[in-house]
């Protein structure tokens, strides 16, 4: 599959002041779990500015595989 056939989901959250280390540890755990799902092509994140807005980007090879991740018990937890 090439990049033109992949799908991307972006989740944006504001980090609670003083909880950035906890949030980053959580993101790392989520990245690890997501990587075990079929079709996973990568998860990355970017924290924007001083207002602690974090964008987590998930890439999967098909919309079906992305939906499997989005509706999974692991993600819900």
mmCIF file of N, CA, C and O in Angstrom:
data_model
loop_
_atom_site.group_PDB
_atom_site.id
_atom_site.type_symbol
_atom_site.label_atom_id
_atom_site.label_comp_id
_atom_site.label_asym_id
_atom_site.label_seq_id
_atom_site.Cartn_x
_atom_site.Cartn_y
_atom_site.Cartn_z
ATOM 1 N N UNK A 1 0.829 -1.181 0.000
ATOM 2 C CA UNK A 1 0.000 0.000 0.000
ATOM 3 C C UNK A 1 0.874 1.245 0.000
ATOM 4 O O UNK A 1 1.853 1.301 0.702
ATOM 5 N N UNK A 2 0.488 2.237 -0.758
ATOM 6 C CA UNK A 2 1.258 3.471 -0.739
ATOM 7 C C UNK A 2 0.585 4.494 0.163
ATOM 8 O O UNK A 2 -0.540 4.310 0.615
ATOM 9 N N UNK A 3 1.280 5.607 0.410
ATOM 10 C CA UNK A 3 0.768 6.619 1.332
ATOM 11 C C UNK A 3 -0.561 7.211 0.877
ATOM 12 O O UNK A 3 -1.359 7.656 1.689
ATOM 13 N N UNK A 4 -0.828 7.233 -0.426
ATOM 14 C CA UNK A 4 -2.062 7.806 -0.917
ATOM 15 C C UNK A 4 -3.268 6.954 -0.534
ATOM 16 O O UNK A 4 -4.388 7.440 -0.550
ATOM 17 N N UNK A 5 -3.054 5.726 -0.196
ATOM 18 C CA UNK A 5 -4.150 4.844 0.177
ATOM 19 C C UNK A 5 -4.328 4.742 1.686
ATOM 20 O O UNK A 5 -5.227 4.072 2.146
ATOM 21 N N UNK A 6 -3.477 5.385 2.443
ATOM 22 C CA UNK A 6 -3.596 5.304 3.890
ATOM 23 C C UNK A 6 -4.590 6.344 4.403
ATOM 24 O O UNK A 6 -4.974 7.275 3.702
ATOM 25 N N UNK A 7 -5.028 6.137 5.632
ATOM 26 C CA UNK A 7 -5.951 7.064 6.281
ATOM 27 C C UNK A 7 -5.318 7.574 7.566
ATOM 28 O O UNK A 7 -4.505 6.880 8.192
ATOM 29 N N UNK A 8 -5.695 8.769 7.944
ATOM 30 C CA UNK A 8 -5.121 9.414 9.117
ATOM 31 C C UNK A 8 -6.230 9.939 9.998
ATOM 32 O O UNK A 8 -7.210 10.501 9.510
ATOM 33 N N UNK A 9 -6.061 9.756 11.301
ATOM 34 C CA UNK A 9 -6.973 10.348 12.278
ATOM 35 C C UNK A 9 -6.144 11.206 13.226
ATOM 36 O O UNK A 9 -5.045 10.820 13.627
ATOM 37 N N UNK A 10 -6.673 12.366 13.567
ATOM 38 C CA UNK A 10 -5.992 13.274 14.477
ATOM 39 C C UNK A 10 -6.890 13.485 15.690
ATOM 40 O O UNK A 10 -8.062 13.831 15.548
ATOM 41 N N UNK A 11 -6.310 13.271 16.862
ATOM 42 C CA UNK A 11 -7.019 13.497 18.117
ATOM 43 C C UNK A 11 -6.310 14.652 18.816
ATOM 44 O O UNK A 11 -5.096 14.613 19.014
ATOM 45 N N UNK A 12 -7.069 15.674 19.183
ATOM 46 C CA UNK A 12 -6.489 16.852 19.826
ATOM 47 C C UNK A 12 -7.010 16.952 21.247
ATOM 48 O O UNK A 12 -8.223 16.864 21.471
ATOM 49 N N UNK A 13 -6.068 17.145 22.159
ATOM 50 C CA UNK A 13 -6.432 17.275 23.577
ATOM 51 C C UNK A 13 -5.587 18.369 24.212
ATOM 52 O O UNK A 13 -4.460 18.619 23.790
ATOM 53 N N UNK A 14 -6.112 18.961 25.241
ATOM 54 C CA UNK A 14 -5.361 19.941 26.022
ATOM 55 C C UNK A 14 -4.835 19.225 27.271
ATOM 56 O O UNK A 14 -5.600 18.585 27.995
ATOM 57 N N UNK A 15 -3.543 19.331 27.494
ATOM 58 C CA UNK A 15 -2.901 18.678 28.644
ATOM 59 C C UNK A 15 -3.179 19.507 29.899
ATOM 60 O O UNK A 15 -3.010 20.734 29.893
ATOM 61 N N UNK A 16 -3.580 18.835 30.941
ATOM 62 C CA UNK A 16 -3.825 19.500 32.223
ATOM 63 C C UNK A 16 -2.499 20.079 32.720
ATOM 64 O O UNK A 16 -1.476 19.377 32.733
ATOM 65 N N UNK A 17 -2.486 21.349 33.114
ATOM 66 C CA UNK A 17 -1.243 21.946 33.618
ATOM 67 C C UNK A 17 -0.628 21.101 34.730
ATOM 68 O O UNK A 17 -1.322 20.619 35.620
ATOM 69 N N UNK A 18 0.670 20.888 34.628
ATOM 70 C CA UNK A 18 1.402 20.102 35.613
ATOM 71 C C UNK A 18 1.366 18.601 35.376
ATOM 72 O O UNK A 18 2.021 17.840 36.097
ATOM 73 N N UNK A 19 0.632 18.138 34.372
ATOM 74 C CA UNK A 19 0.487 16.700 34.121
ATOM 75 C C UNK A 19 1.145 16.252 32.814
ATOM 76 O O UNK A 19 0.887 15.150 32.339
ATOM 77 N N UNK A 20 1.990 17.083 32.239
ATOM 78 C CA UNK A 20 2.613 16.759 30.958
ATOM 79 C C UNK A 20 3.380 15.435 30.999
ATOM 80 O O UNK A 20 3.218 14.615 30.090
ATOM 81 N N UNK A 21 4.212 15.162 32.022
ATOM 82 C CA UNK A 21 4.912 13.870 32.046
ATOM 83 C C UNK A 21 3.953 12.676 32.065
ATOM 84 O O UNK A 21 4.184 11.675 31.379
ATOM 85 N N UNK A 22 2.862 12.787 32.819
ATOM 86 C CA UNK A 22 1.867 11.712 32.863
ATOM 87 C C UNK A 22 1.204 11.537 31.503
ATOM 88 O O UNK A 22 0.988 10.418 31.048
ATOM 89 N N UNK A 23 0.884 12.655 30.869
ATOM 90 C CA UNK A 23 0.226 12.591 29.563
ATOM 91 C C UNK A 23 1.147 11.949 28.533
ATOM 92 O O UNK A 23 0.720 11.098 27.762
ATOM 93 N N UNK A 24 2.419 12.327 28.513
ATOM 94 C CA UNK A 24 3.362 11.758 27.549
ATOM 95 C C UNK A 24 3.566 10.266 27.783
ATOM 96 O O UNK A 24 3.690 9.504 26.820
ATOM 97 N N UNK A 25 3.568 9.836 29.026
ATOM 98 C CA UNK A 25 3.666 8.400 29.328
ATOM 99 C C UNK A 25 2.428 7.677 28.800
ATOM 100 O O UNK A 25 2.533 6.580 28.234
ATOM 101 N N UNK A 26 1.252 8.292 28.945
ATOM 102 C CA UNK A 26 0.021 7.715 28.431
ATOM 103 C C UNK A 26 0.063 7.621 26.905
ATOM 104 O O UNK A 26 -0.290 6.594 26.333
ATOM 105 N N UNK A 27 0.525 8.680 26.237
ATOM 106 C CA UNK A 27 0.619 8.669 24.775
ATOM 107 C C UNK A 27 1.553 7.550 24.317
ATOM 108 O O UNK A 27 1.252 6.830 23.369
ATOM 109 N N UNK A 28 2.673 7.375 24.996
ATOM 110 C CA UNK A 28 3.603 6.295 24.626
ATOM 111 C C UNK A 28 2.942 4.930 24.761
ATOM 112 O O UNK A 28 3.136 4.048 23.918
ATOM 113 N N UNK A 29 2.143 4.743 25.803
ATOM 114 C CA UNK A 29 1.439 3.471 25.992
ATOM 115 C C UNK A 29 0.411 3.255 24.880
ATOM 116 O O UNK A 29 0.304 2.157 24.320
ATOM 117 N N UNK A 30 -0.324 4.298 24.536
ATOM 118 C CA UNK A 30 -1.323 4.203 23.467
ATOM 119 C C UNK A 30 -0.638 3.899 22.137
ATOM 120 O O UNK A 30 -1.134 3.081 21.351
ATOM 121 N N UNK A 31 0.495 4.535 21.874
ATOM 122 C CA UNK A 31 1.242 4.264 20.641
ATOM 123 C C UNK A 31 1.609 2.790 20.550
ATOM 124 O O UNK A 31 1.485 2.170 19.494
ATOM 125 N N UNK A 32 2.071 2.227 21.652
ATOM 126 C CA UNK A 32 2.467 0.819 21.681
ATOM 127 C C UNK A 32 1.276 -0.097 21.407
ATOM 128 O O UNK A 32 1.367 -1.048 20.626
ATOM 129 N N UNK A 33 0.139 0.185 22.022
ATOM 130 C CA UNK A 33 -1.046 -0.638 21.821
ATOM 131 C C UNK A 33 -1.551 -0.512 20.384
ATOM 132 O O UNK A 33 -1.855 -1.515 19.737
ATOM 133 N N UNK A 34 -1.626 0.704 19.869
ATOM 134 C CA UNK A 34 -2.113 0.921 18.498
ATOM 135 C C UNK A 34 -1.237 0.203 17.487
ATOM 136 O O UNK A 34 -1.732 -0.310 16.476
ATOM 137 N N UNK A 35 0.055 0.133 17.748
ATOM 138 C CA UNK A 35 0.982 -0.488 16.801
ATOM 139 C C UNK A 35 0.724 -1.981 16.622
ATOM 140 O O UNK A 35 1.178 -2.581 15.647
ATOM 141 N N UNK A 36 -0.021 -2.587 17.531
ATOM 142 C CA UNK A 36 -0.319 -4.005 17.450
ATOM 143 C C UNK A 36 -1.544 -4.304 16.584
ATOM 144 O O UNK A 36 -1.847 -5.464 16.314
ATOM 145 N N UNK A 37 -2.229 -3.263 16.131
ATOM 146 C CA UNK A 37 -3.436 -3.451 15.327
ATOM 147 C C UNK A 37 -3.083 -3.612 13.855
ATOM 148 O O UNK A 37 -2.166 -2.959 13.354
ATOM 149 N N UNK A 38 -3.833 -4.470 13.148
ATOM 150 C CA UNK A 38 -3.581 -4.672 11.719
ATOM 151 C C UNK A 38 -3.666 -3.353 10.948
ATOM 152 O O UNK A 38 -4.537 -2.529 11.226
ATOM 153 N N UNK A 39 -2.733 -3.186 10.030
ATOM 154 C CA UNK A 39 -2.738 -2.019 9.168
ATOM 155 C C UNK A 39 -2.135 -0.767 9.756
ATOM 156 O O UNK A 39 -2.076 0.266 9.091
ATOM 157 N N UNK A 40 -1.666 -0.833 11.006
ATOM 158 C CA UNK A 40 -1.084 0.346 11.647
ATOM 159 C C UNK A 40 0.181 0.768 10.901
ATOM 160 O O UNK A 40 1.041 -0.047 10.614
ATOM 161 N N UNK A 41 0.273 2.046 10.579
ATOM 162 C CA UNK A 41 1.430 2.568 9.862
ATOM 163 C C UNK A 41 2.198 3.606 10.660
ATOM 164 O O UNK A 41 3.178 4.155 10.176
ATOM 165 N N UNK A 42 1.779 3.876 11.853
ATOM 166 C CA UNK A 42 2.522 4.812 12.692
ATOM 167 C C UNK A 42 1.611 5.695 13.520
ATOM 168 O O UNK A 42 0.480 5.995 13.137
ATOM 169 N N UNK A 43 2.130 6.091 14.672
ATOM 170 C CA UNK A 43 1.464 7.048 15.549
ATOM 171 C C UNK A 43 2.505 8.053 15.968
ATOM 172 O O UNK A 43 3.619 7.685 16.348
ATOM 173 N N UNK A 44 2.152 9.305 15.892
ATOM 174 C CA UNK A 44 3.066 10.360 16.325
ATOM 175 C C UNK A 44 2.260 11.422 17.051
ATOM 176 O O UNK A 44 1.034 11.401 17.041
ATOM 177 N N UNK A 45 2.955 12.319 17.706
ATOM 178 C CA UNK A 45 2.248 13.404 18.385
ATOM 179 C C UNK A 45 3.078 14.677 18.320
ATOM 180 O O UNK A 45 4.283 14.650 18.098
ATOM 181 N N UNK A 46 2.397 15.787 18.507
ATOM 182 C CA UNK A 46 3.043 17.084 18.534
ATOM 183 C C UNK A 46 2.321 17.935 19.562
ATOM 184 O O UNK A 46 1.100 18.021 19.559
ATOM 185 N N UNK A 47 3.110 18.549 20.432
ATOM 186 C CA UNK A 47 2.558 19.471 21.420
ATOM 187 C C UNK A 47 2.773 20.875 20.881
ATOM 188 O O UNK A 47 3.886 21.241 20.509
ATOM 189 N N UNK A 48 1.706 21.626 20.831
ATOM 190 C CA UNK A 48 1.730 22.941 20.214
ATOM 191 C C UNK A 48 1.741 24.034 21.273
ATOM 192 O O UNK A 48 0.797 24.184 22.039
ATOM 193 N N UNK A 49 2.810 24.776 21.305
ATOM 194 C CA UNK A 49 2.892 26.001 22.085
ATOM 195 C C UNK A 49 2.756 25.854 23.578
ATOM 196 O O UNK A 49 2.776 24.773 24.146
ATOM 197 N N UNK A 50 2.620 27.003 24.207
ATOM 198 C CA UNK A 50 2.541 27.075 25.661
ATOM 199 C C UNK A 50 1.187 26.664 26.215
ATOM 200 O O UNK A 50 1.048 26.473 27.405
ATOM 201 N N UNK A 51 0.182 26.548 25.345
ATOM 202 C CA UNK A 51 -1.144 26.203 25.850
ATOM 203 C C UNK A 51 -1.349 24.697 25.979
ATOM 204 O O UNK A 51 -2.439 24.249 26.269
ATOM 205 N N UNK A 52 -0.276 23.922 25.762
ATOM 206 C CA UNK A 52 -0.294 22.474 25.989
ATOM 207 C C UNK A 52 -1.364 21.733 25.197
ATOM 208 O O UNK A 52 -1.994 20.810 25.705
ATOM 209 N N UNK A 53 -1.570 22.121 23.960
ATOM 210 C CA UNK A 53 -2.462 21.387 23.071
ATOM 211 C C UNK A 53 -1.633 20.301 22.400
ATOM 212 O O UNK A 53 -0.567 20.564 21.854
ATOM 213 N N UNK A 54 -2.119 19.062 22.471
ATOM 214 C CA UNK A 54 -1.399 17.935 21.888
ATOM 215 C C UNK A 54 -2.241 17.310 20.791
ATOM 216 O O UNK A 54 -3.431 17.042 20.977
ATOM 217 N N UNK A 55 -1.604 17.093 19.641
ATOM 218 C CA UNK A 55 -2.238 16.412 18.522
ATOM 219 C C UNK A 55 -1.602 15.033 18.406
ATOM 220 O O UNK A 55 -0.383 14.931 18.263
ATOM 221 N N UNK A 56 -2.409 13.992 18.492
ATOM 222 C CA UNK A 56 -1.937 12.619 18.305
ATOM 223 C C UNK A 56 -2.453 12.168 16.944
ATOM 224 O O UNK A 56 -3.652 12.253 16.670
ATOM 225 N N UNK A 57 -1.532 11.717 16.086
ATOM 226 C CA UNK A 57 -1.859 11.359 14.713
ATOM 227 C C UNK A 57 -1.677 9.854 14.540
ATOM 228 O O UNK A 57 -0.600 9.317 14.806
ATOM 229 N N UNK A 58 -2.747 9.193 14.108
ATOM 230 C CA UNK A 58 -2.733 7.757 13.840
ATOM 231 C C UNK A 58 -2.838 7.545 12.340
ATOM 232 O O UNK A 58 -3.683 8.150 11.692
ATOM 233 N N UNK A 59 -2.004 6.649 11.796
ATOM 234 C CA UNK A 59 -2.099 6.293 10.379
ATOM 235 C C UNK A 59 -2.326 4.795 10.246
ATOM 236 O O UNK A 59 -1.642 3.996 10.881
ATOM 237 N N UNK A 60 -3.306 4.448 9.391
ATOM 238 C CA UNK A 60 -3.620 3.055 9.089
ATOM 239 C C UNK A 60 -3.738 2.892 7.582
ATOM 240 O O UNK A 60 -3.961 3.859 6.858
ATOM 241 N N UNK A 61 -3.610 1.655 7.138
ATOM 242 C CA UNK A 61 -3.632 1.403 5.691
ATOM 243 C C UNK A 61 -5.026 1.470 5.084
ATOM 244 O O UNK A 61 -5.172 1.752 3.898
ATOM 245 N N UNK A 62 -6.066 1.227 5.873
ATOM 246 C CA UNK A 62 -7.440 1.296 5.358
ATOM 247 C C UNK A 62 -8.346 1.924 6.411
ATOM 248 O O UNK A 62 -8.041 1.898 7.616
ATOM 249 N N UNK A 63 -9.471 2.424 5.955
ATOM 250 C CA UNK A 63 -10.455 2.984 6.881
ATOM 251 C C UNK A 63 -11.001 1.898 7.810
ATOM 252 O O UNK A 63 -11.273 2.154 8.986
ATOM 253 N N UNK A 64 -11.111 0.676 7.311
ATOM 254 C CA UNK A 64 -11.606 -0.423 8.146
ATOM 255 C C UNK A 64 -10.660 -0.697 9.311
ATOM 256 O O UNK A 64 -11.105 -0.899 10.447
ATOM 257 N N UNK A 65 -9.358 -0.698 9.039
ATOM 258 C CA UNK A 65 -8.395 -0.933 10.112
ATOM 259 C C UNK A 65 -8.389 0.228 11.108
ATOM 260 O O UNK A 65 -8.267 0.006 12.317
ATOM 261 N N UNK A 66 -8.533 1.446 10.617
ATOM 262 C CA UNK A 66 -8.636 2.591 11.531
ATOM 263 C C UNK A 66 -9.870 2.453 12.402
ATOM 264 O O UNK A 66 -9.809 2.664 13.619
ATOM 265 N N UNK A 67 -10.976 2.074 11.823
ATOM 266 C CA UNK A 67 -12.215 1.896 12.604
ATOM 267 C C UNK A 67 -12.074 0.786 13.639
ATOM 268 O O UNK A 67 -12.603 0.891 14.745
ATOM 269 N N UNK A 68 -11.358 -0.288 13.277
ATOM 270 C CA UNK A 68 -11.101 -1.352 14.255
ATOM 271 C C UNK A 68 -10.384 -0.793 15.478
ATOM 272 O O UNK A 68 -10.709 -1.136 16.616
ATOM 273 N N UNK A 69 -9.408 0.066 15.242
ATOM 274 C CA UNK A 69 -8.668 0.698 16.353
ATOM 275 C C UNK A 69 -9.586 1.648 17.115
ATOM 276 O O UNK A 69 -9.650 1.613 18.338
ATOM 277 N N UNK A 70 -10.309 2.493 16.394
ATOM 278 C CA UNK A 70 -11.142 3.505 17.047
ATOM 279 C C UNK A 70 -12.256 2.890 17.895
ATOM 280 O O UNK A 70 -12.678 3.494 18.876
ATOM 281 N N UNK A 71 -12.728 1.716 17.532
ATOM 282 C CA UNK A 71 -13.825 1.088 18.281
ATOM 283 C C UNK A 71 -13.340 -0.025 19.218
ATOM 284 O O UNK A 71 -14.155 -0.743 19.785
ATOM 285 N N UNK A 72 -12.038 -0.126 19.385
ATOM 286 C CA UNK A 72 -11.476 -1.207 20.204
ATOM 287 C C UNK A 72 -11.683 -0.946 21.704
ATOM 288 O O UNK A 72 -11.790 0.201 22.151
ATOM 289 N N UNK A 73 -11.739 -2.041 22.433
ATOM 290 C CA UNK A 73 -11.826 -1.949 23.900
ATOM 291 C C UNK A 73 -10.588 -1.289 24.468
ATOM 292 O O UNK A 73 -10.673 -0.525 25.441
ATOM 293 N N UNK A 74 -9.428 -1.552 23.882
ATOM 294 C CA UNK A 74 -8.175 -0.980 24.367
ATOM 295 C C UNK A 74 -8.192 0.538 24.256
ATOM 296 O O UNK A 74 -7.770 1.244 25.165
ATOM 297 N N UNK A 75 -8.671 1.046 23.123
ATOM 298 C CA UNK A 75 -8.719 2.497 22.972
ATOM 299 C C UNK A 75 -9.748 3.103 23.918
ATOM 300 O O UNK A 75 -9.530 4.161 24.506
ATOM 301 N N UNK A 76 -10.870 2.440 24.091
ATOM 302 C CA UNK A 76 -11.900 2.947 24.994
ATOM 303 C C UNK A 76 -11.390 3.041 26.426
ATOM 304 O O UNK A 76 -11.766 3.957 27.170
ATOM 305 N N UNK A 77 -10.530 2.087 26.796
ATOM 306 C CA UNK A 77 -10.000 2.083 28.173
ATOM 307 C C UNK A 77 -9.057 3.242 28.375
ATOM 308 O O UNK A 77 -8.893 3.777 29.433
#
